[in-house]
Amino acid sequence: MTYFAAIAIAVALIVVAIFGCALGQGRVVSSAVEGMARQPAVAAKIQLAMIIGLAFIESLTIYSLMLSFILIGKLPPTKDVLEIFKQTPKQELLSSAGEFMRTVVKN
């Protein structure tokens, strides 16, 4: 059960990485357009550097998306998870959740 909880948390953290990529792309484009406005003579060089930078950022986004799909595929169906929660006493669920959080904090 802890394994599946770790996968679910990892998928949620991948969303943070994708959000960071979106912010980075916006900042790259903003800075590039500002640089082109200041120095129109070197606009072609700035645009080339911007496109290369955006390609690297976008590749990270695509890898993150692929990884999230792979991890989501490893999770059990929601129906099975709900059945486990129904069968397991609440006290045992709380203790296993606390144990999981202690291992996360230690590492």
PDB file of C-alpha atoms in Angstrom:
ATOM      1  CA  MET A   1       0.000   0.000   0.000  1.00  0.00           C
ATOM      2  CA  THR A   2       2.887   2.362   0.768  1.00  0.00           C
ATOM      3  CA  TYR A   3       4.274   1.699  -2.705  1.00  0.00           C
ATOM      4  CA  PHE A   4       1.064   2.901  -4.337  1.00  0.00           C
ATOM      5  CA  ALA A   5       0.911   5.952  -2.085  1.00  0.00           C
ATOM      6  CA  ALA A   6       4.446   6.877  -3.130  1.00  0.00           C
ATOM      7  CA  ILE A   7       3.495   6.563  -6.801  1.00  0.00           C
ATOM      8  CA  ALA A   8       0.437   8.764  -6.293  1.00  0.00           C
ATOM      9  CA  ILE A   9       2.541  11.422  -4.554  1.00  0.00           C
ATOM     10  CA  ALA A  10       5.156  11.232  -7.322  1.00  0.00           C
ATOM     11  CA  VAL A  11       2.508  11.814  -9.984  1.00  0.00           C
ATOM     12  CA  ALA A  12       1.285  14.845  -8.046  1.00  0.00           C
ATOM     13  CA  LEU A  13       4.825  16.223  -7.841  1.00  0.00           C
ATOM     14  CA  ILE A  14       5.287  15.788 -11.583  1.00  0.00           C
ATOM     15  CA  VAL A  15       2.496  18.321 -12.020  1.00  0.00           C
ATOM     16  CA  VAL A  16       4.660  20.811 -10.108  1.00  0.00           C
ATOM     17  CA  ALA A  17       7.527  20.159 -12.544  1.00  0.00           C
ATOM     18  CA  ILE A  18       5.256  20.740 -15.524  1.00  0.00           C
ATOM     19  CA  PHE A  19       3.973  23.968 -13.965  1.00  0.00           C
ATOM     20  CA  GLY A  20       7.592  25.085 -13.488  1.00  0.00           C
ATOM     21  CA  CYS A  21       8.274  24.400 -17.166  1.00  0.00           C
ATOM     22  CA  ALA A  22       5.323  26.575 -18.138  1.00  0.00           C
ATOM     23  CA  LEU A  23       6.599  29.422 -15.981  1.00  0.00           C
ATOM     24  CA  GLY A  24      10.087  29.012 -17.432  1.00  0.00           C
ATOM     25  CA  GLN A  25       8.811  29.134 -21.000  1.00  0.00           C
ATOM     26  CA  GLY A  26       6.895  32.308 -20.280  1.00  0.00           C
ATOM     27  CA  ARG A  27       9.960  33.916 -18.769  1.00  0.00           C
ATOM     28  CA  VAL A  28      12.180  32.885 -21.698  1.00  0.00           C
ATOM     29  CA  VAL A  29       9.796  34.329 -24.270  1.00  0.00           C
ATOM     30  CA  SER A  30       9.313  37.508 -22.248  1.00  0.00           C
ATOM     31  CA  SER A  31      13.049  38.091 -21.938  1.00  0.00           C
ATOM     32  CA  ALA A  32      13.676  37.290 -25.595  1.00  0.00           C
ATOM     33  CA  VAL A  33      11.003  39.699 -26.812  1.00  0.00           C
ATOM     34  CA  GLU A  34      12.354  42.374 -24.485  1.00  0.00           C
ATOM     35  CA  GLY A  35      15.871  41.820 -25.844  1.00  0.00           C
ATOM     36  CA  MET A  36      14.629  41.981 -29.439  1.00  0.00           C
ATOM     37  CA  ALA A  37      12.855  45.242 -28.701  1.00  0.00           C
ATOM     38  CA  ARG A  38      16.020  46.761 -27.233  1.00  0.00           C
ATOM     39  CA  GLN A  39      18.371  45.562 -29.970  1.00  0.00           C
ATOM     40  CA  PRO A  40      16.542  44.800 -33.222  1.00  0.00           C
ATOM     41  CA  ALA A  41      19.868  44.214 -34.996  1.00  0.00           C
ATOM     42  CA  VAL A  42      20.504  40.969 -33.106  1.00  0.00           C
ATOM     43  CA  ALA A  43      16.887  39.773 -33.136  1.00  0.00           C
ATOM     44  CA  ALA A  44      17.742  36.720 -35.262  1.00  0.00           C
ATOM     45  CA  LYS A  45      20.401  35.514 -32.793  1.00  0.00           C
ATOM     46  CA  ILE A  46      18.106  36.103 -29.838  1.00  0.00           C
ATOM     47  CA  GLN A  47      15.286  34.258 -31.571  1.00  0.00           C
ATOM     48  CA  LEU A  48      17.541  31.274 -32.312  1.00  0.00           C
ATOM     49  CA  ALA A  49      18.710  31.104 -28.695  1.00  0.00           C
ATOM     50  CA  MET A  50      15.098  31.392 -27.528  1.00  0.00           C
ATOM     51  CA  ILE A  51      13.937  28.536 -29.755  1.00  0.00           C
ATOM     52  CA  ILE A  52      16.769  26.263 -28.587  1.00  0.00           C
ATOM     53  CA  GLY A  53      16.006  27.090 -24.953  1.00  0.00           C
ATOM     54  CA  LEU A  54      12.294  26.466 -25.468  1.00  0.00           C
ATOM     55  CA  ALA A  55      13.075  23.106 -27.080  1.00  0.00           C
ATOM     56  CA  PHE A  56      15.019  22.011 -23.985  1.00  0.00           C
ATOM     57  CA  ILE A  57      12.263  23.175 -21.651  1.00  0.00           C
ATOM     58  CA  GLU A  58       9.587  21.509 -23.765  1.00  0.00           C
ATOM     59  CA  SER A  59      11.547  18.241 -23.796  1.00  0.00           C
ATOM     60  CA  LEU A  60      11.488  18.254 -19.986  1.00  0.00           C
ATOM     61  CA  THR A  61       7.731  18.803 -20.123  1.00  0.00           C
ATOM     62  CA  ILE A  62       7.247  15.898 -22.524  1.00  0.00           C
ATOM     63  CA  TYR A  63       9.447  13.579 -20.419  1.00  0.00           C
ATOM     64  CA  SER A  64       7.477  14.545 -17.312  1.00  0.00           C
ATOM     65  CA  LEU A  65       4.198  13.855 -19.068  1.00  0.00           C
ATOM     66  CA  MET A  66       5.420  10.455 -20.281  1.00  0.00           C
ATOM     67  CA  LEU A  67       6.653   9.566 -16.790  1.00  0.00           C
ATOM     68  CA  SER A  68       3.311  10.522 -15.268  1.00  0.00           C
ATOM     69  CA  PHE A  69       1.472   8.290 -17.759  1.00  0.00           C
ATOM     70  CA  ILE A  70       3.799   5.391 -16.938  1.00  0.00           C
ATOM     71  CA  LEU A  71       3.337   5.858 -13.193  1.00  0.00           C
ATOM     72  CA  ILE A  72      -0.437   6.240 -13.457  1.00  0.00           C
ATOM     73  CA  GLY A  73      -0.478   2.948 -15.358  1.00  0.00           C
ATOM     74  CA  LYS A  74       1.218   1.254 -12.388  1.00  0.00           C
ATOM     75  CA  LEU A  75      -1.493   2.359  -9.952  1.00  0.00           C
ATOM     76  CA  PRO A  76      -4.259  -0.121  -9.180  1.00  0.00           C
ATOM     77  CA  PRO A  77      -7.810   0.694 -10.287  1.00  0.00           C
ATOM     78  CA  THR A  78      -9.682   3.078  -7.989  1.00  0.00           C
ATOM     79  CA  LYS A  79     -12.323   0.423  -7.377  1.00  0.00           C
ATOM     80  CA  ASP A  80      -9.714  -1.916  -5.865  1.00  0.00           C
ATOM     81  CA  VAL A  81      -8.225   0.822  -3.688  1.00  0.00           C
ATOM     82  CA  LEU A  82     -11.647   1.764  -2.323  1.00  0.00           C
ATOM     83  CA  GLU A  83     -12.347  -1.893  -1.567  1.00  0.00           C
ATOM     84  CA  ILE A  84      -9.093  -2.126   0.415  1.00  0.00           C
ATOM     85  CA  PHE A  85     -10.031   1.003   2.374  1.00  0.00           C
ATOM     86  CA  LYS A  86     -13.448  -0.454   3.183  1.00  0.00           C
ATOM     87  CA  GLN A  87     -11.940  -3.719   4.452  1.00  0.00           C
ATOM     88  CA  THR A  88      -9.080  -2.195   6.458  1.00  0.00           C
ATOM     89  CA  PRO A  89      -9.830  -0.803   9.936  1.00  0.00           C
ATOM     90  CA  LYS A  90      -9.429   2.975  10.212  1.00  0.00           C
ATOM     91  CA  GLN A  91      -6.827   2.724  12.968  1.00  0.00           C
ATOM     92  CA  GLU A  92      -4.597   0.567  10.755  1.00  0.00           C
ATOM     93  CA  LEU A  93      -4.943   3.016   7.859  1.00  0.00           C
ATOM     94  CA  LEU A  94      -3.957   5.947  10.071  1.00  0.00           C
ATOM     95  CA  SER A  95      -0.933   4.132  11.494  1.00  0.00           C
ATOM     96  CA  SER A  96       0.289   3.103   8.028  1.00  0.00           C
ATOM     97  CA  ALA A  97      -0.173   6.681   6.775  1.00  0.00           C
ATOM     98  CA  GLY A  98       1.804   7.986   9.747  1.00  0.00           C
ATOM     99  CA  GLU A  99       4.533   5.424   9.132  1.00  0.00           C
ATOM    100  CA  PHE A 100       4.728   6.433   5.473  1.00  0.00           C
ATOM    101  CA  MET A 101       5.033  10.125   6.357  1.00  0.00           C
ATOM    102  CA  ARG A 102       7.805   9.390   8.876  1.00  0.00           C
ATOM    103  CA  THR A 103       9.821   7.558   6.207  1.00  0.00           C
ATOM    104  CA  VAL A 104       9.287  10.429   3.768  1.00  0.00           C
ATOM    105  CA  VAL A 105      10.450  13.012   6.309  1.00  0.00           C
ATOM    106  CA  LYS A 106      13.519  10.949   7.280  1.00  0.00           C
ATOM    107  CA  ASN A 107      14.658  10.621   3.677  1.00  0.00           C
TER     108      ASN A 107
END
